[in-house]
Amino acid sequence: MEALATPEKIVAGLAAVLIGVLALIALKNDWKTTGLDNNLTKVLLGLMAFGCVLVIVAAFGILPRGGS
Amino acid sequence: MSVSVAKQGHVRGAAGNSLVHDEVIYQETRDMRLLGFALFLVSDVVLFSAFIFAYLYLRNTVDTWPPVVDGKQLPRLDVAFAAVNSCVLFGSGVTMHTALENWKHGKKAAFNIWIWATIVLGTLFLCGQGYEYAHAQIGGWSGSIFGASFFTLTGMHGFHVLVGVIYLIVLFLQTRKGVYDETHYFGLTAGTLYWHFVDVIWVALFFLFYLF
Amino acid sequence: MAVVSTTTTTVAPHAVLDHIHPEPTSFVRRYIFSIDHKVIGIQYMITGLLFFVLAGLLAELIRIQLLHNDARFMSPEVYNGVYTMHGSAMVWMVIIPLVTGGFGNFVMPLQIGARDVAFPWLNLASFWMFPIAGVLLFGAFLVGAPDAGWTEYPPVSLQGPVGTNYWCVAIFLIGISSTLTGINFIVTILKMRAPGMTLTRMPLFVWAQLSTAALSMIATTALAAALLALFLERVFGIPFYDPTKGGSPILWQHMFWFYSHPAVYIMILPAFGIISEVLPTFARKPIFGYKMIAFSSVAIALVGFMVWAHHMFTSGLAPWLQLPFMILTMIVAIPTGIKIFSWMATLWGGSIELTPAMLFAIGFLITFTFGGITGVFLAAIPVDLHAHGTYFVVGHFHYVLYGGSVFGIFAGLYYWWPKITGRMMNERVGLWHFWLTFISFNCTFLPMHWLGLQGMPRRVATYLDSHDAVFWNQVASISSFVLAASTLLLFGNMAWSFYKGKRAGANPWGARTLEWMISSPPPYYNYKRVPAVLATPYDFGNPLPYIGLDSPEGTLPTPQLTAPPAPAPR
């Protein structure tokens, strides 16, 4: 098992929280916009926020890693 | 040609004639370019999906993952470094979004700062990828199905990031030349969409290679 | 790009036309690197027909080889290269470019009342990838032709000669071209239709092109991925497919057929579209079941994505996976059957005019239906296990691709030739062409069905020494020579017509779709004024559903359009 808290992991986790919040704020600001480009942007921003969640999961070892 | 046409958006018939059919004139409108660009992104998603399918298919053919090569169990990839590098890329998504928002509101100085932040972060991500490639102990590109799928998929993604960085630099130079203004900036929209798209592809790859 | 003039006070149609890319004057910009969809369409047709001749000659080499079962004409190695190149060229360099790039480019923008496709420069790029890919593909003969069949299954394709790399690059290029054309066409059809032309007022050929474009845009990139991996494995030894390095040959089959089964529909849907135009015109009747034909194209495109593994029943696919693929494959027969019956109902009670185009359309109905039905046979797993890899399959897909796609191409050529060139083809020669083609086609490919059921394997340079096999192979070979010769009648007819043919006028067939409302060949900008569309184009007996059109013959009323077009009077 890898070390639970290395400096990289702490940096990554904190950065991911920050970026995720910023992405969600951007998403909220854009929420009422219309048009193909804006809708696509919202989907992509949402997915990116999900990516930040994944980074947090990875950094703090919330879920066990896959593989066997 | 293209620039002036894009700016016209909707050309009326000569002398402001209001005949419906006089207004339907051949030109590339923003609408058409946007749809075409979105469709391009869709076909690019299929390209990545096909390789992701290949990765999952190959992964499913072996008993243990990472696979055993020449009697030696390959290690997992370094998740901590990749997490930091992911933050660099996701952060660049936020900066690009901010850049475009600033452009929409006419704040060109802020736009310049944010687009350069994006370019720098994108380049940093590529450097991080290089570091990762140099330190991944999985037997190289041609060593196993692990190396084949990892280096091919992340390499393709890296190529997209590289193209994106070049694209953003070109866009910046175009803004300097006055190609875009506050109401006509389709190139910047497309660049931002492309950059977000590259981020989101990385979400999938990060999950599939580092967590799954 | 001319500057938009807003100061002119007189409304001359040509002033309006200034906003379009200007008509080029130099030969190169006009005919070689043109961005006009009509010229690009013709370029696709010429290049495609050229490769049709080359790939057809390869087919004749195969049939000469199979005249006897002594494998003397070609060595088995050469034979492998010949059938591989025949298949690859016919699929990627002939049928797909002809039906999408050729007819799609020339006809589709005219039919929706557009002045060009959405991205003319992209169109130019798409076209020029095609001859480059073709030269690369045939260039493989110089360095050792690929020899694993058009499907290039690993591990054989991994061991193939260096020409296989050329094959990879060529097909990759034509795939990119196909993807870009797909994107271009979708945007064109969705964004550039004439006012009043709702989706359900589009000509059926446009519906077919829309479904095809969606297929080529999505499926072709999967092929690009498969080819890239094959290329990487062949050149750099990256293990994807080689089982000795941990790869999986079955992976290629999945990725390849995920593209190549939809590719079958890429090849046949535009032919369906051509038939849907030809039949009502020469039966002088509204097409039966307009919406069902249109939606069945879309349904075929959708289901077409979910049937690929029926090519892999003998590859050791899990049994629980085989069953849904079998059922879904059979489901494709439902929308296809809807089309066939709608076409037959269109013919029913019509005043049928047997022009060459109409004959090929009717011939299409017969041969394609036959090929479709053997397709349902092959979808059944027990039958497939027996017939897989035999001449039954060869017979089946030649009925679909020659009796379907190529008959459709011939019908389209006879139908739109007057529009393309402004001249008529010789009808009598056309009739000879049809009857010779129809008879020799059936004599060539029908025997393959029972040869296959008796166990004659495909892709083998010889066959068992039995009286039956020799006899039927000789029937097929001799008929195939007649088939090739009959095609010369078409080319001769085209050449003769180009110089000597009777002038066609705008609408020689009395057809009702938009492209026939302008002069033949169409002017550079297609429509001086884009008309408004009031109804589907197939209501024979009703007045034409267009207003505001500048007719070349002055037969159409051109009222001033002040209000949005009224709903269709149906």
PDB file of C-alpha atoms in Angstrom, chain B residues 6-182:
ATOM      1  CA  ALA B   6     -18.125  35.271 -39.973  1.00  0.00           C
ATOM      2  CA  LYS B   7     -18.540  38.819 -38.805  1.00  0.00           C
ATOM      3  CA  GLN B   8     -21.456  39.470 -41.098  1.00  0.00           C
ATOM      4  CA  GLY B   9     -23.328  36.674 -39.439  1.00  0.00           C
ATOM      5  CA  HIS B  10     -26.475  37.467 -41.283  1.00  0.00           C
ATOM      6  CA  VAL B  11     -26.237  39.342 -44.527  1.00  0.00           C
ATOM      7  CA  ARG B  12     -29.328  41.064 -45.719  1.00  0.00           C
ATOM      8  CA  GLY B  13     -30.196  41.347 -49.349  1.00  0.00           C
ATOM      9  CA  ALA B  14     -28.825  44.331 -51.205  1.00  0.00           C
ATOM     10  CA  ALA B  15     -30.569  47.587 -50.404  1.00  0.00           C
ATOM     11  CA  GLY B  16     -32.176  46.035 -47.376  1.00  0.00           C
ATOM     12  CA  ASN B  17     -34.627  44.149 -49.535  1.00  0.00           C
ATOM     13  CA  SER B  18     -36.809  42.063 -47.297  1.00  0.00           C
ATOM     14  CA  LEU B  19     -37.466  39.132 -49.605  1.00  0.00           C
ATOM     15  CA  VAL B  20     -36.964  36.020 -47.536  1.00  0.00           C
ATOM     16  CA  HIS B  21     -35.120  34.213 -50.264  1.00  0.00           C
ATOM     17  CA  ASP B  22     -32.679  37.021 -50.877  1.00  0.00           C
ATOM     18  CA  GLU B  23     -31.394  36.635 -47.363  1.00  0.00           C
ATOM     19  CA  VAL B  24     -30.580  32.976 -47.663  1.00  0.00           C
ATOM     20  CA  ILE B  25     -27.170  33.484 -49.073  1.00  0.00           C
ATOM     21  CA  TYR B  26     -24.294  31.107 -49.032  1.00  0.00           C
ATOM     22  CA  GLN B  27     -21.952  31.872 -46.186  1.00  0.00           C
ATOM     23  CA  GLU B  28     -20.441  30.225 -43.171  1.00  0.00           C
ATOM     24  CA  THR B  29     -22.411  31.535 -40.250  1.00  0.00           C
ATOM     25  CA  ARG B  30     -21.359  31.161 -36.633  1.00  0.00           C
ATOM     26  CA  ASP B  31     -24.155  28.659 -36.184  1.00  0.00           C
ATOM     27  CA  MET B  32     -22.765  26.386 -38.874  1.00  0.00           C
ATOM     28  CA  ARG B  33     -19.221  26.601 -37.614  1.00  0.00           C
ATOM     29  CA  LEU B  34     -20.328  25.831 -34.081  1.00  0.00           C
ATOM     30  CA  LEU B  35     -22.306  22.773 -35.137  1.00  0.00           C
ATOM     31  CA  GLY B  36     -19.444  21.596 -37.324  1.00  0.00           C
ATOM     32  CA  PHE B  37     -17.000  22.031 -34.474  1.00  0.00           C
ATOM     33  CA  ALA B  38     -19.259  20.179 -32.037  1.00  0.00           C
ATOM     34  CA  LEU B  39     -19.552  17.317 -34.517  1.00  0.00           C
ATOM     35  CA  PHE B  40     -15.774  17.258 -34.855  1.00  0.00           C
ATOM     36  CA  LEU B  41     -15.541  16.885 -31.079  1.00  0.00           C
ATOM     37  CA  VAL B  42     -18.048  14.030 -31.216  1.00  0.00           C
ATOM     38  CA  SER B  43     -15.981  12.164 -33.777  1.00  0.00           C
ATOM     39  CA  ASP B  44     -12.889  12.790 -31.656  1.00  0.00           C
ATOM     40  CA  VAL B  45     -14.710  11.287 -28.666  1.00  0.00           C
ATOM     41  CA  VAL B  46     -15.247   8.173 -30.781  1.00  0.00           C
ATOM     42  CA  LEU B  47     -11.521   8.011 -31.539  1.00  0.00           C
ATOM     43  CA  PHE B  48     -10.686   8.035 -27.828  1.00  0.00           C
ATOM     44  CA  SER B  49     -13.556   5.682 -27.017  1.00  0.00           C
ATOM     45  CA  ALA B  50     -12.244   3.143 -29.495  1.00  0.00           C
ATOM     46  CA  PHE B  51      -8.832   3.139 -27.824  1.00  0.00           C
ATOM     47  CA  ILE B  52     -10.433   3.044 -24.372  1.00  0.00           C
ATOM     48  CA  PHE B  53     -12.435   0.037 -25.540  1.00  0.00           C
ATOM     49  CA  ALA B  54      -9.196  -1.549 -26.720  1.00  0.00           C
ATOM     50  CA  TYR B  55      -7.591  -0.888 -23.322  1.00  0.00           C
ATOM     51  CA  LEU B  56     -10.500  -2.356 -21.370  1.00  0.00           C
ATOM     52  CA  TYR B  57     -10.730  -5.304 -23.751  1.00  0.00           C
ATOM     53  CA  LEU B  58      -7.041  -6.121 -23.425  1.00  0.00           C
ATOM     54  CA  ARG B  59      -7.170  -5.606 -19.676  1.00  0.00           C
ATOM     55  CA  ASN B  60      -9.986  -8.110 -19.531  1.00  0.00           C
ATOM     56  CA  THR B  61      -7.915 -10.785 -21.284  1.00  0.00           C
ATOM     57  CA  VAL B  62      -5.395 -11.128 -18.426  1.00  0.00           C
ATOM     58  CA  ASP B  63      -5.910 -12.473 -14.910  1.00  0.00           C
ATOM     59  CA  THR B  64      -4.048  -9.778 -13.016  1.00  0.00           C
ATOM     60  CA  TRP B  65      -3.736  -6.092 -13.665  1.00  0.00           C
ATOM     61  CA  PRO B  66      -1.170  -4.701 -14.115  1.00  0.00           C
ATOM     62  CA  PRO B  67      -0.156  -7.708 -16.189  1.00  0.00           C
ATOM     63  CA  VAL B  68       2.696 -10.066 -15.473  1.00  0.00           C
ATOM     64  CA  VAL B  69       5.444  -9.780 -18.095  1.00  0.00           C
ATOM     65  CA  ASP B  70       8.263 -12.346 -18.187  1.00  0.00           C
ATOM     66  CA  GLY B  71       7.275 -13.559 -14.752  1.00  0.00           C
ATOM     67  CA  LYS B  72       7.479 -10.070 -13.324  1.00  0.00           C
ATOM     68  CA  GLN B  73       4.449  -8.229 -11.966  1.00  0.00           C
ATOM     69  CA  LEU B  74       4.341  -4.687 -13.372  1.00  0.00           C
ATOM     70  CA  PRO B  75       3.689  -1.918 -10.811  1.00  0.00           C
ATOM     71  CA  ARG B  76       0.741   0.455 -10.754  1.00  0.00           C
ATOM     72  CA  LEU B  77       1.309   3.971 -12.011  1.00  0.00           C
ATOM     73  CA  ASP B  78       2.216   6.741  -9.581  1.00  0.00           C
ATOM     74  CA  VAL B  79      -1.160   8.175  -8.630  1.00  0.00           C
ATOM     75  CA  ALA B  80       0.142  11.039  -6.476  1.00  0.00           C
ATOM     76  CA  PHE B  81       2.117  12.678  -9.257  1.00  0.00           C
ATOM     77  CA  ALA B  82      -0.702  12.158 -11.740  1.00  0.00           C
ATOM     78  CA  ALA B  83      -3.131  13.775  -9.300  1.00  0.00           C
ATOM     79  CA  VAL B  84      -0.969  16.896  -9.165  1.00  0.00           C
ATOM     80  CA  ASN B  85      -0.620  16.909 -12.939  1.00  0.00           C
ATOM     81  CA  SER B  86      -4.386  16.496 -13.335  1.00  0.00           C
ATOM     82  CA  CYS B  87      -4.888  19.560 -11.163  1.00  0.00           C
ATOM     83  CA  VAL B  88      -2.588  21.485 -13.487  1.00  0.00           C
ATOM     84  CA  LEU B  89      -4.748  20.538 -16.467  1.00  0.00           C
ATOM     85  CA  PHE B  90      -8.080  21.092 -14.714  1.00  0.00           C
ATOM     86  CA  GLY B  91      -6.795  24.402 -13.431  1.00  0.00           C
ATOM     87  CA  SER B  92      -6.015  25.411 -17.002  1.00  0.00           C
ATOM     88  CA  GLY B  93      -9.656  24.685 -17.816  1.00  0.00           C
ATOM     89  CA  VAL B  94     -10.754  27.193 -15.212  1.00  0.00           C
ATOM     90  CA  THR B  95      -8.272  29.810 -16.417  1.00  0.00           C
ATOM     91  CA  MET B  96      -9.434  29.373 -20.032  1.00  0.00           C
ATOM     92  CA  HIS B  97     -13.033  29.726 -18.975  1.00  0.00           C
ATOM     93  CA  THR B  98     -12.130  32.912 -17.098  1.00  0.00           C
ATOM     94  CA  ALA B  99     -10.243  34.201 -20.131  1.00  0.00           C
ATOM     95  CA  LEU B 100     -13.274  33.815 -22.366  1.00  0.00           C
ATOM     96  CA  GLU B 101     -15.581  35.399 -19.769  1.00  0.00           C
ATOM     97  CA  ASN B 102     -13.249  38.382 -19.610  1.00  0.00           C
ATOM     98  CA  TRP B 103     -13.227  38.663 -23.403  1.00  0.00           C
ATOM     99  CA  LYS B 104     -17.023  38.618 -23.483  1.00  0.00           C
ATOM    100  CA  HIS B 105     -17.023  41.563 -21.092  1.00  0.00           C
ATOM    101  CA  GLY B 106     -14.412  43.473 -23.037  1.00  0.00           C
ATOM    102  CA  LYS B 107     -11.625  43.123 -20.490  1.00  0.00           C
ATOM    103  CA  LYS B 108      -8.800  42.486 -22.909  1.00  0.00           C
ATOM    104  CA  ALA B 109      -5.960  42.934 -20.425  1.00  0.00           C
ATOM    105  CA  ALA B 110      -7.454  40.324 -18.118  1.00  0.00           C
ATOM    106  CA  PHE B 111      -8.067  38.084 -21.118  1.00  0.00           C
ATOM    107  CA  ASN B 112      -4.397  38.295 -22.041  1.00  0.00           C
ATOM    108  CA  ILE B 113      -3.343  37.277 -18.535  1.00  0.00           C
ATOM    109  CA  TRP B 114      -5.736  34.349 -18.310  1.00  0.00           C
ATOM    110  CA  ILE B 115      -5.053  32.937 -21.774  1.00  0.00           C
ATOM    111  CA  TRP B 116      -1.329  33.019 -21.036  1.00  0.00           C
ATOM    112  CA  ALA B 117      -1.979  31.318 -17.710  1.00  0.00           C
ATOM    113  CA  THR B 118      -3.760  28.605 -19.689  1.00  0.00           C
ATOM    114  CA  ILE B 119      -0.920  28.271 -22.157  1.00  0.00           C
ATOM    115  CA  VAL B 120       1.620  28.015 -19.345  1.00  0.00           C
ATOM    116  CA  LEU B 121      -0.446  25.458 -17.419  1.00  0.00           C
ATOM    117  CA  GLY B 122      -0.973  23.425 -20.584  1.00  0.00           C
ATOM    118  CA  THR B 123       2.773  23.399 -21.222  1.00  0.00           C
ATOM    119  CA  LEU B 124       3.392  22.459 -17.587  1.00  0.00           C
ATOM    120  CA  PHE B 125       1.017  19.547 -17.977  1.00  0.00           C
ATOM    121  CA  LEU B 126       2.936  18.374 -21.038  1.00  0.00           C
ATOM    122  CA  CYS B 127       6.197  18.601 -19.080  1.00  0.00           C
ATOM    123  CA  GLY B 128       4.550  16.604 -16.303  1.00  0.00           C
ATOM    124  CA  GLN B 129       3.554  13.997 -18.863  1.00  0.00           C
ATOM    125  CA  GLY B 130       7.145  13.868 -20.049  1.00  0.00           C
ATOM    126  CA  TYR B 131       8.338  13.353 -16.482  1.00  0.00           C
ATOM    127  CA  GLU B 132       5.772  10.630 -15.970  1.00  0.00           C
ATOM    128  CA  TYR B 133       6.791   8.883 -19.212  1.00  0.00           C
ATOM    129  CA  ALA B 134      10.408   8.958 -18.116  1.00  0.00           C
ATOM    130  CA  HIS B 135       9.625   7.480 -14.711  1.00  0.00           C
ATOM    131  CA  ALA B 136       6.847   4.986 -15.470  1.00  0.00           C
ATOM    132  CA  GLN B 137       8.226   1.548 -14.667  1.00  0.00           C
ATOM    133  CA  ILE B 138       5.821  -0.381 -16.851  1.00  0.00           C
ATOM    134  CA  GLY B 139       8.254  -1.691 -19.425  1.00  0.00           C
ATOM    135  CA  GLY B 140       7.941   0.936 -22.129  1.00  0.00           C
ATOM    136  CA  TRP B 141       5.549   1.460 -25.009  1.00  0.00           C
ATOM    137  CA  SER B 142       6.135  -1.879 -26.703  1.00  0.00           C
ATOM    138  CA  GLY B 143       6.754  -3.897 -23.561  1.00  0.00           C
ATOM    139  CA  SER B 144       3.244  -5.105 -22.814  1.00  0.00           C
ATOM    140  CA  ILE B 145      -0.429  -4.419 -23.412  1.00  0.00           C
ATOM    141  CA  PHE B 146      -0.238  -2.095 -20.390  1.00  0.00           C
ATOM    142  CA  GLY B 147       2.453   0.034 -21.999  1.00  0.00           C
ATOM    143  CA  ALA B 148       0.718  -0.146 -25.377  1.00  0.00           C
ATOM    144  CA  SER B 149      -2.621   1.123 -24.112  1.00  0.00           C
ATOM    145  CA  PHE B 150      -1.202   3.609 -21.586  1.00  0.00           C
ATOM    146  CA  PHE B 151       1.331   5.285 -23.842  1.00  0.00           C
ATOM    147  CA  THR B 152      -0.916   5.267 -26.904  1.00  0.00           C
ATOM    148  CA  LEU B 153      -3.930   6.756 -25.127  1.00  0.00           C
ATOM    149  CA  THR B 154      -2.088   9.310 -23.035  1.00  0.00           C
ATOM    150  CA  GLY B 155       0.160  10.053 -26.009  1.00  0.00           C
ATOM    151  CA  MET B 156      -2.870  10.781 -28.155  1.00  0.00           C
ATOM    152  CA  HIS B 157      -4.222  12.970 -25.378  1.00  0.00           C
ATOM    153  CA  GLY B 158      -0.880  14.698 -25.035  1.00  0.00           C
ATOM    154  CA  PHE B 159      -0.886  15.335 -28.758  1.00  0.00           C
ATOM    155  CA  HIS B 160      -4.307  16.944 -28.391  1.00  0.00           C
ATOM    156  CA  VAL B 161      -2.979  19.120 -25.551  1.00  0.00           C
ATOM    157  CA  LEU B 162      -0.017  20.127 -27.696  1.00  0.00           C
ATOM    158  CA  VAL B 163      -2.318  21.047 -30.563  1.00  0.00           C
ATOM    159  CA  GLY B 164      -4.439  22.938 -28.042  1.00  0.00           C
ATOM    160  CA  VAL B 165      -1.482  24.929 -26.755  1.00  0.00           C
ATOM    161  CA  ILE B 166      -0.498  25.869 -30.299  1.00  0.00           C
ATOM    162  CA  TYR B 167      -4.128  26.698 -31.071  1.00  0.00           C
ATOM    163  CA  LEU B 168      -4.338  29.000 -28.034  1.00  0.00           C
ATOM    164  CA  ILE B 169      -1.140  30.787 -29.049  1.00  0.00           C
ATOM    165  CA  VAL B 170      -2.564  31.290 -32.531  1.00  0.00           C
ATOM    166  CA  LEU B 171      -5.795  32.595 -31.023  1.00  0.00           C
ATOM    167  CA  PHE B 172      -3.837  35.028 -28.859  1.00  0.00           C
ATOM    168  CA  LEU B 173      -1.955  36.293 -31.917  1.00  0.00           C
ATOM    169  CA  GLN B 174      -5.264  36.647 -33.743  1.00  0.00           C
ATOM    170  CA  THR B 175      -6.670  38.787 -30.952  1.00  0.00           C
ATOM    171  CA  ARG B 176      -3.589  40.988 -31.243  1.00  0.00           C
ATOM    172  CA  LYS B 177      -4.305  41.394 -34.939  1.00  0.00           C
ATOM    173  CA  GLY B 178      -7.859  42.403 -34.154  1.00  0.00           C
ATOM    174  CA  VAL B 179      -9.560  39.409 -35.725  1.00  0.00           C
ATOM    175  CA  TYR B 180     -12.141  39.195 -32.943  1.00  0.00           C
ATOM    176  CA  ASP B 181     -14.215  41.772 -31.141  1.00  0.00           C
ATOM    177  CA  GLU B 182     -16.630  41.676 -28.225  1.00  0.00           C
TER     178      GLU B 182
END
